[in-house]
Short mmCIF file of C-alpha atoms in Angstrom, two decimals:
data_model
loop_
_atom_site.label_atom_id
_atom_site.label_comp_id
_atom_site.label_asym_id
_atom_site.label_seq_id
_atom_site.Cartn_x
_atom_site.Cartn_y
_atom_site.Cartn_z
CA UNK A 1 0.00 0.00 0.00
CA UNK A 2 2.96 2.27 0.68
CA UNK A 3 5.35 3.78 -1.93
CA UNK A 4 8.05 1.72 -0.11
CA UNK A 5 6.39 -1.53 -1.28
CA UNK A 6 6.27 -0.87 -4.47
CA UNK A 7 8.93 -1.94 -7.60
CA UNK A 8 10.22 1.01 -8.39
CA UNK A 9 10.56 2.46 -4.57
CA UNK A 10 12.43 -1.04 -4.33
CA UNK A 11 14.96 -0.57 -6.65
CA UNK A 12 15.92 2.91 -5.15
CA UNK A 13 16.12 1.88 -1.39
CA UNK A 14 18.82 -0.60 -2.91
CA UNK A 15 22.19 1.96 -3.65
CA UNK A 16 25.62 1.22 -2.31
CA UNK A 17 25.24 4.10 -0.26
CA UNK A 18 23.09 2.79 2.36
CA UNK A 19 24.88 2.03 5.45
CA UNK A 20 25.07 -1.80 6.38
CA UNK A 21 24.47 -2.28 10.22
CA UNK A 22 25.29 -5.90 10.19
CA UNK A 23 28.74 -5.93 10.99
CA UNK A 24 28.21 -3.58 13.84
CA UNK A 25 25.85 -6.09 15.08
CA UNK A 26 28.12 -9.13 14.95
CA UNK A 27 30.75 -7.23 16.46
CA UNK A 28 28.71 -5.86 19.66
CA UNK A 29 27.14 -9.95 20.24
CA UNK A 30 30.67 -11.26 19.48
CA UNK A 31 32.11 -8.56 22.51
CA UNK A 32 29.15 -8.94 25.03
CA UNK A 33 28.57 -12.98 24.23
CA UNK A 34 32.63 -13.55 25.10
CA UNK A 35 32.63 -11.02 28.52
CA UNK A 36 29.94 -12.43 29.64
CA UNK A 37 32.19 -15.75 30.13
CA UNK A 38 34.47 -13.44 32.66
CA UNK A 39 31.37 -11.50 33.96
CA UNK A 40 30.09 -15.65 34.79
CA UNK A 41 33.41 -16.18 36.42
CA UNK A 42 33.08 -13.28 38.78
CA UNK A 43 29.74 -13.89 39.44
CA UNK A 44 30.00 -17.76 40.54
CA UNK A 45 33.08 -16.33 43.00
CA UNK A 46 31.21 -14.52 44.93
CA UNK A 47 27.83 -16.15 44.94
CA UNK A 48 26.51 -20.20 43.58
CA UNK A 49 25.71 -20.55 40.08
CA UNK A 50 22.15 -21.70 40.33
CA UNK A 51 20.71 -18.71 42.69
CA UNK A 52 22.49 -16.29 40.50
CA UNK A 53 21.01 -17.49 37.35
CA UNK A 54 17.42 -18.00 38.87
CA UNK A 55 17.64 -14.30 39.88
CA UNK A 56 19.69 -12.70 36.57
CA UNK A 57 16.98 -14.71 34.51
CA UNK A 58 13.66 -13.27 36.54
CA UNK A 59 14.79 -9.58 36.44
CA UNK A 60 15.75 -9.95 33.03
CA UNK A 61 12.44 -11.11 31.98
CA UNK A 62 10.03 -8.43 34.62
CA UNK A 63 12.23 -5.58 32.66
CA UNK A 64 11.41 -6.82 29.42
CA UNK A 65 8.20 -7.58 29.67
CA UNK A 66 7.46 -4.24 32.11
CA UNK A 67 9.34 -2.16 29.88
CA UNK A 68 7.33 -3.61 27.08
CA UNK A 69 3.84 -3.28 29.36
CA UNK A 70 4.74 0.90 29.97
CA UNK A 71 5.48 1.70 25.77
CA UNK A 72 2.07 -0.54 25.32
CA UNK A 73 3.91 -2.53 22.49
CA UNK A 74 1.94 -5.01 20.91
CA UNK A 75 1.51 -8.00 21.74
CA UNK A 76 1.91 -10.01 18.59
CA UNK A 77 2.58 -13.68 19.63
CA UNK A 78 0.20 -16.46 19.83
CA UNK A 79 0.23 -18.72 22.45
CA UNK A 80 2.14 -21.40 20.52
CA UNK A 81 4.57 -18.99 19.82
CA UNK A 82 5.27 -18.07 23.54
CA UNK A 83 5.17 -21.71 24.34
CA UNK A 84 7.99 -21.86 21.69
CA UNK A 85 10.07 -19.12 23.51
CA UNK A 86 9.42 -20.99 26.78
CA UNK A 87 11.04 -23.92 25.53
CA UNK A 88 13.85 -22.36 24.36
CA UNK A 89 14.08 -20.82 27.36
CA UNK A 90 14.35 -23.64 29.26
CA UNK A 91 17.55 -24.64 26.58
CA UNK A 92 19.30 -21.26 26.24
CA UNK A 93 18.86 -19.94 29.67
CA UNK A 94 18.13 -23.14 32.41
CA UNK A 95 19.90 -26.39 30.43
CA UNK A 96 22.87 -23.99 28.50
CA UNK A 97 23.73 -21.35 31.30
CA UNK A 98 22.48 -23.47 34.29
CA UNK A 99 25.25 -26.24 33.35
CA UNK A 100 28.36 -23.53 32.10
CA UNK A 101 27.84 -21.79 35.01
CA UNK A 102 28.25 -24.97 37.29
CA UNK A 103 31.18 -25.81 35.17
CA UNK A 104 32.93 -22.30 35.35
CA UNK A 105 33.08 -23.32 39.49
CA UNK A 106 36.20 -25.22 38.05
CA UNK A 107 37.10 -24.28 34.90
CA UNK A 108 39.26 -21.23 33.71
CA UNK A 109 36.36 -18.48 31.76
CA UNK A 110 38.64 -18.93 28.65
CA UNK A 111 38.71 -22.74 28.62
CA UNK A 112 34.67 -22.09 28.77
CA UNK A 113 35.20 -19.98 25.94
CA UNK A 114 37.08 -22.43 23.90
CA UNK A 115 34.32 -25.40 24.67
CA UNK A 116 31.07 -23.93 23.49
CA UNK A 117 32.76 -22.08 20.62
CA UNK A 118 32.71 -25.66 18.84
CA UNK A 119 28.60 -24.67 19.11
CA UNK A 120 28.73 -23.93 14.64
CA UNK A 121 30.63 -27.21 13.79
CA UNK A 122 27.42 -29.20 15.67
CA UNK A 123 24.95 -26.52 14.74
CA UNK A 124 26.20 -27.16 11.03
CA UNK A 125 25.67 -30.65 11.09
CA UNK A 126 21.57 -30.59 12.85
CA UNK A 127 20.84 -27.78 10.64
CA UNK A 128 21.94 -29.60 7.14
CA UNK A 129 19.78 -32.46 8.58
CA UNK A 130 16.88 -30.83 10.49
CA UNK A 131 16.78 -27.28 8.64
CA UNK A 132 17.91 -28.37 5.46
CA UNK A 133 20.71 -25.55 5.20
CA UNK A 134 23.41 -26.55 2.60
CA UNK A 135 26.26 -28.05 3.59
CA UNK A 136 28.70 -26.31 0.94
CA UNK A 137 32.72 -27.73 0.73
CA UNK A 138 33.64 -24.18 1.17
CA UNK A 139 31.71 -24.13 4.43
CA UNK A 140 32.89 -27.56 5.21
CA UNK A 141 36.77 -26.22 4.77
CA UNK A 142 35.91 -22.79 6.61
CA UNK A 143 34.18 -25.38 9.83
CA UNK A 144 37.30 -27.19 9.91
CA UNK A 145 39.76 -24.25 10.03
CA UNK A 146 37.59 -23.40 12.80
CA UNK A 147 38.23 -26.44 14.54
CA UNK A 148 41.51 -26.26 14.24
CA UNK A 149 41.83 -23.05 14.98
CA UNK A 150 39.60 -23.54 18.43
CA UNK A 151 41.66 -27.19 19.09
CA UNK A 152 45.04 -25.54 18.33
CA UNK A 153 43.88 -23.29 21.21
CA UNK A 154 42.73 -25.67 23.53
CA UNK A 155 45.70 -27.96 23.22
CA UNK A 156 47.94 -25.53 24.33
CA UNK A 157 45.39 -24.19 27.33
CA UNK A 158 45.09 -27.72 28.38
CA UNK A 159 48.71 -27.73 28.60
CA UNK A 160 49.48 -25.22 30.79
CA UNK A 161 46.18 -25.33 32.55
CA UNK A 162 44.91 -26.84 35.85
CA UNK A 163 40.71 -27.01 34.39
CA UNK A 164 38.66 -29.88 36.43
CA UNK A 165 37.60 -32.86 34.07
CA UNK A 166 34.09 -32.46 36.01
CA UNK A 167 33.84 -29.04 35.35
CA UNK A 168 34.72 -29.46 31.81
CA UNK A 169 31.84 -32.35 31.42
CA UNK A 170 29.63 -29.70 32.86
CA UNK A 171 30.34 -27.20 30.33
CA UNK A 172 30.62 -29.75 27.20
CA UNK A 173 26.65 -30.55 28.56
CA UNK A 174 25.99 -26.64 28.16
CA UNK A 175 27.26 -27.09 24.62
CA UNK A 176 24.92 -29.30 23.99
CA UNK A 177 22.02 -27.34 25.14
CA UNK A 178 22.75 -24.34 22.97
CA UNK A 179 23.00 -26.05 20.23
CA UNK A 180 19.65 -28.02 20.92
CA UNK A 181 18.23 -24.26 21.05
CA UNK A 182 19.51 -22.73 18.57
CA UNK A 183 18.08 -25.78 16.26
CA UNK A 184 15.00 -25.58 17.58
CA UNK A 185 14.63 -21.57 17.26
CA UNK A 186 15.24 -22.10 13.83
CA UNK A 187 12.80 -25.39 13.52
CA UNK A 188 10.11 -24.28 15.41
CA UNK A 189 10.39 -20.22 13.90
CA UNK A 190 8.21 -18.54 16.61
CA UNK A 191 6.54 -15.30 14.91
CA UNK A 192 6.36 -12.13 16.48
CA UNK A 193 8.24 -9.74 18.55
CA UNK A 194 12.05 -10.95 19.66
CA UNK A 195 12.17 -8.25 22.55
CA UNK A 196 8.49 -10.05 24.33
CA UNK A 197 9.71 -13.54 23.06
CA UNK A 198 13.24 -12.56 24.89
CA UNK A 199 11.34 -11.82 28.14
CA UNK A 200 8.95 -14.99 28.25
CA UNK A 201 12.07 -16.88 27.82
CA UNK A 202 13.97 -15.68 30.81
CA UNK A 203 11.40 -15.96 32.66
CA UNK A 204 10.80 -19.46 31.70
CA UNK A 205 14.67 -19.34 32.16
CA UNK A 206 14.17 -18.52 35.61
CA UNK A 207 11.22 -20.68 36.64
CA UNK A 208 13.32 -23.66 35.15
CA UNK A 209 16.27 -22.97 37.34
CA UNK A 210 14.70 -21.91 40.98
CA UNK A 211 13.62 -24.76 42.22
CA UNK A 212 16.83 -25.94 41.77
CA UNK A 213 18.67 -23.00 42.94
CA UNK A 214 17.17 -23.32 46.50
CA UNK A 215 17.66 -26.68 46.98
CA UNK A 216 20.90 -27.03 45.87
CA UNK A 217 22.42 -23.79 47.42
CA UNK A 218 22.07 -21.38 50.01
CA UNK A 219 21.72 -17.54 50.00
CA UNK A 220 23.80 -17.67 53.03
CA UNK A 221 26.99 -18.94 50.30
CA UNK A 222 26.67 -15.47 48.70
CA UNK A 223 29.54 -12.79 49.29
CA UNK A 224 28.36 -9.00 48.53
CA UNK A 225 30.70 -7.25 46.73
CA UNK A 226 30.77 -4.68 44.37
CA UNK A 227 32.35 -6.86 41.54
CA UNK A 228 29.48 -9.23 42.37
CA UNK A 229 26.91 -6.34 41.53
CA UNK A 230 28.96 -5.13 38.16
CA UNK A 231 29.13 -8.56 37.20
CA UNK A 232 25.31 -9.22 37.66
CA UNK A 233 23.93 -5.56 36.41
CA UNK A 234 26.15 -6.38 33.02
CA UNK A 235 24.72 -10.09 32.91
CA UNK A 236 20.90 -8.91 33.15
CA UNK A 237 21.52 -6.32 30.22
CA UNK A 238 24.30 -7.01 28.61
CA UNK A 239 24.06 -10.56 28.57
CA UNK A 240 20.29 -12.08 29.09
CA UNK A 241 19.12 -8.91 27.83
CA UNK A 242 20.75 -7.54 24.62
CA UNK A 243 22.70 -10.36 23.46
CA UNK A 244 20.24 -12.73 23.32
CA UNK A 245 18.25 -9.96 21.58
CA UNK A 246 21.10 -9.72 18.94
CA UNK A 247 21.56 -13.70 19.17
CA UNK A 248 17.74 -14.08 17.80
CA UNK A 249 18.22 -11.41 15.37
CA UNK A 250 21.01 -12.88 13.49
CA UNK A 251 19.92 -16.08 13.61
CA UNK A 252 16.91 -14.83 11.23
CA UNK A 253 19.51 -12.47 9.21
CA UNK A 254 21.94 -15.01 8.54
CA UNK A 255 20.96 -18.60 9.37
CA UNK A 256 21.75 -21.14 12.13
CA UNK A 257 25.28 -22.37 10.37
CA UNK A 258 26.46 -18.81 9.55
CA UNK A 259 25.28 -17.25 13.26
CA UNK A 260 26.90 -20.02 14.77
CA UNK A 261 30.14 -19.64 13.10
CA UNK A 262 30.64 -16.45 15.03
CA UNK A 263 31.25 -18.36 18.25
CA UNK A 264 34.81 -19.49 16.71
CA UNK A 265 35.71 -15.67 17.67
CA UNK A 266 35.01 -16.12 21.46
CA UNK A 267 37.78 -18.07 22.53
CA UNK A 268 40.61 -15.62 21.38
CA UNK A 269 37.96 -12.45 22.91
CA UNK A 270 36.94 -14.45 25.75
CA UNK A 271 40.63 -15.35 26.38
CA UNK A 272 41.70 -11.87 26.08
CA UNK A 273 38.65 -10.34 28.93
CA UNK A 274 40.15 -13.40 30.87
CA UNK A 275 43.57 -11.78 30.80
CA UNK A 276 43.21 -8.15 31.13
CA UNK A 277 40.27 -8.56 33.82
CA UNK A 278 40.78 -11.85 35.75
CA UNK A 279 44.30 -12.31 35.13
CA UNK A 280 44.08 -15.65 33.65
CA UNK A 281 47.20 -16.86 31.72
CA UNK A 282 47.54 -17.01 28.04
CA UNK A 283 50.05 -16.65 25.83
CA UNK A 284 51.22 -15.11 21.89
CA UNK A 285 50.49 -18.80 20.98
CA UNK A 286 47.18 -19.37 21.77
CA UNK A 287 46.27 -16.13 19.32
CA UNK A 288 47.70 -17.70 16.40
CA UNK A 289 44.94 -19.75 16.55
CA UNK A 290 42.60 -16.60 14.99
CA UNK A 291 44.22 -17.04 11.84
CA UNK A 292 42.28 -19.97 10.75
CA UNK A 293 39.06 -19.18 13.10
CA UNK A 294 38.71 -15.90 11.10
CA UNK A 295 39.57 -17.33 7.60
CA UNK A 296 36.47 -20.35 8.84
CA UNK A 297 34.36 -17.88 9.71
CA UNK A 298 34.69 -15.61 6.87
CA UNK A 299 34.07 -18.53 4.59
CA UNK A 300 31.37 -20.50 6.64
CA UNK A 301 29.04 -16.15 6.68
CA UNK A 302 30.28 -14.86 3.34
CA UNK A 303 27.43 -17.09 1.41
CA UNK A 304 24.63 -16.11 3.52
CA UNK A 305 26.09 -12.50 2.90
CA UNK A 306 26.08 -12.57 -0.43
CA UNK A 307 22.69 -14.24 -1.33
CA UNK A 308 20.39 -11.31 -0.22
CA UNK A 309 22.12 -9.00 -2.97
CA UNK A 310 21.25 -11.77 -5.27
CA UNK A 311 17.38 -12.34 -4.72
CA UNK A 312 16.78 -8.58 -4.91
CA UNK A 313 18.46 -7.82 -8.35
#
């Protein structure tokens, strides 16, 4: 109905000159997704993994949904579609953070890094069977360099590390979760608003995770300290809040195998937060592995990339 809809309006709105946002995008999820891993690690110092979760996921999800409630937005989702969000919830937030955030008790915040960045290689391989993405050679050389890249990385962590095997099971079991979610995201394709669909699942997050959270643990383990509240304000917006927003919204942009591929760049980031704000050791050595993880990930995106240019002309 508008002049925006129409052919000709369409072929104007398409010059070089418009600016391209996506990068910017990619780049602020890629930074917040890989702090959050040190913002985890100061959190589950100073207070247990479970209560902190229940509560970062249940504020996360009343300031969505009240923000949301005061600009009267919408609401455009049908109950199968926040059932959808609920069950990813219970994936992304409960099952994927519940478990790495158990497993960061004992294991260095760049080793947890390293371990769910191998999230696009399985991703890949559900969504060519479930989603029916192609599985390209060029993507299939650019998931390997990846893995070689991450391994390379690991190997030499691993060597000069002192991780706990239990806490790395815990966080291989997180791995598995967010990649169970971000197949089903993609499978199921709830409609509607991200920022409400964001909010019903951390509160599902948190409704998941309580009842564990008091059982478990006590309030009386938890050490106030102003690192503890940093940590905690940046993982309700920062973390559950806008990455998770952005995490959704590329996922739609660019595909499960492409998004994914983006989580090869969080071991050298997280690695890096790990060093300048925890400390944690790392050497020149364990950044050669970027090489390949940037060539992988440059060749696993630069399809999806290219094909929107392609169905407009």
């Amino acid at each position: 109905m508008s002049s925006a809809s129409s052919p000709a309006a369409t072929s104007m709105s398409v010059p070089g000159t418009r600016f391209n946002t996506l990068p910017l995008l990619i780049a602020l999820f890629c930074l917040l997704w890989s702090y959050a891993f040190v913002a985890g690690k100061i959190g589950v110092t100073d207070c247990p993994p479970l209560i902190l979760l229940a509560a970062r996921f249940s504020i996360a999800g009343v300031l969505i949904l009240g923000i949301s409630w005061l600009r009267r937005d919408h609401w455009d989702l049908t109950w199968r579609d926040a059932a959808v969000f609920a069950v990813i919830g219970v994936a992304n937030n409960a099952l994927y953070l519940g478990l790495g955030y158990t497993g960061l008790k004992t294991v260095s915040a760049g080793l947890g890094a390293l371990i769910v960045s191998a999230n696009p290689v399985f991703t890949a391989m559900l969504a060519a069977l479930f989603l029916g993405e192609s599985m390209t050679l060029r993507k299939v050389v650019g998931l390997v360099l990846g893995i070689v890249g991450v391994a390379f990385i690991v190997w030499h962590r691993m060597k000069v590390g002192t991780d706990s095997p239990h806490g790395i099971l815990f966080t291989l079991a997180s791995l598995a979760s967010i990649v169970a979610g971000t197949v089903l995201f993609k499978l199921l394709a709830p409609k509607g608003s991200l920022w409400i669909g964001n909010g019903i699942q951390n509160i599902a997050g948190g409704l998941a995770v309580m009842p564990f959270a008091f059982t478990l643990s006590s309030v009386g383990d938890i050490v106030p300290s102003m690192r503890l509240a940093g940590a905690f304000a940046f993982l309700v917006l920062g973390g559950s809040i806008l990455a998770y927003l952005l995490w959704f919204h590329l996922l739609k942009v660019c595909g499960a195998t492409a998004a994914s591929a983006y989580h090869f760049l969080m071991p050298p980031l997280g690695m890096l937060f790990a060093y300048l704000v925890l400390g944690e050791h790392v050497e020149f050595r364990d950044l050669l592995g970027i090489v390949p993880v940037a060539l992988g990930i440059y060749l696993v995106t630069r399809p999806a990339a290219v094909s929107p240019k392609r169905s407009v002309t």
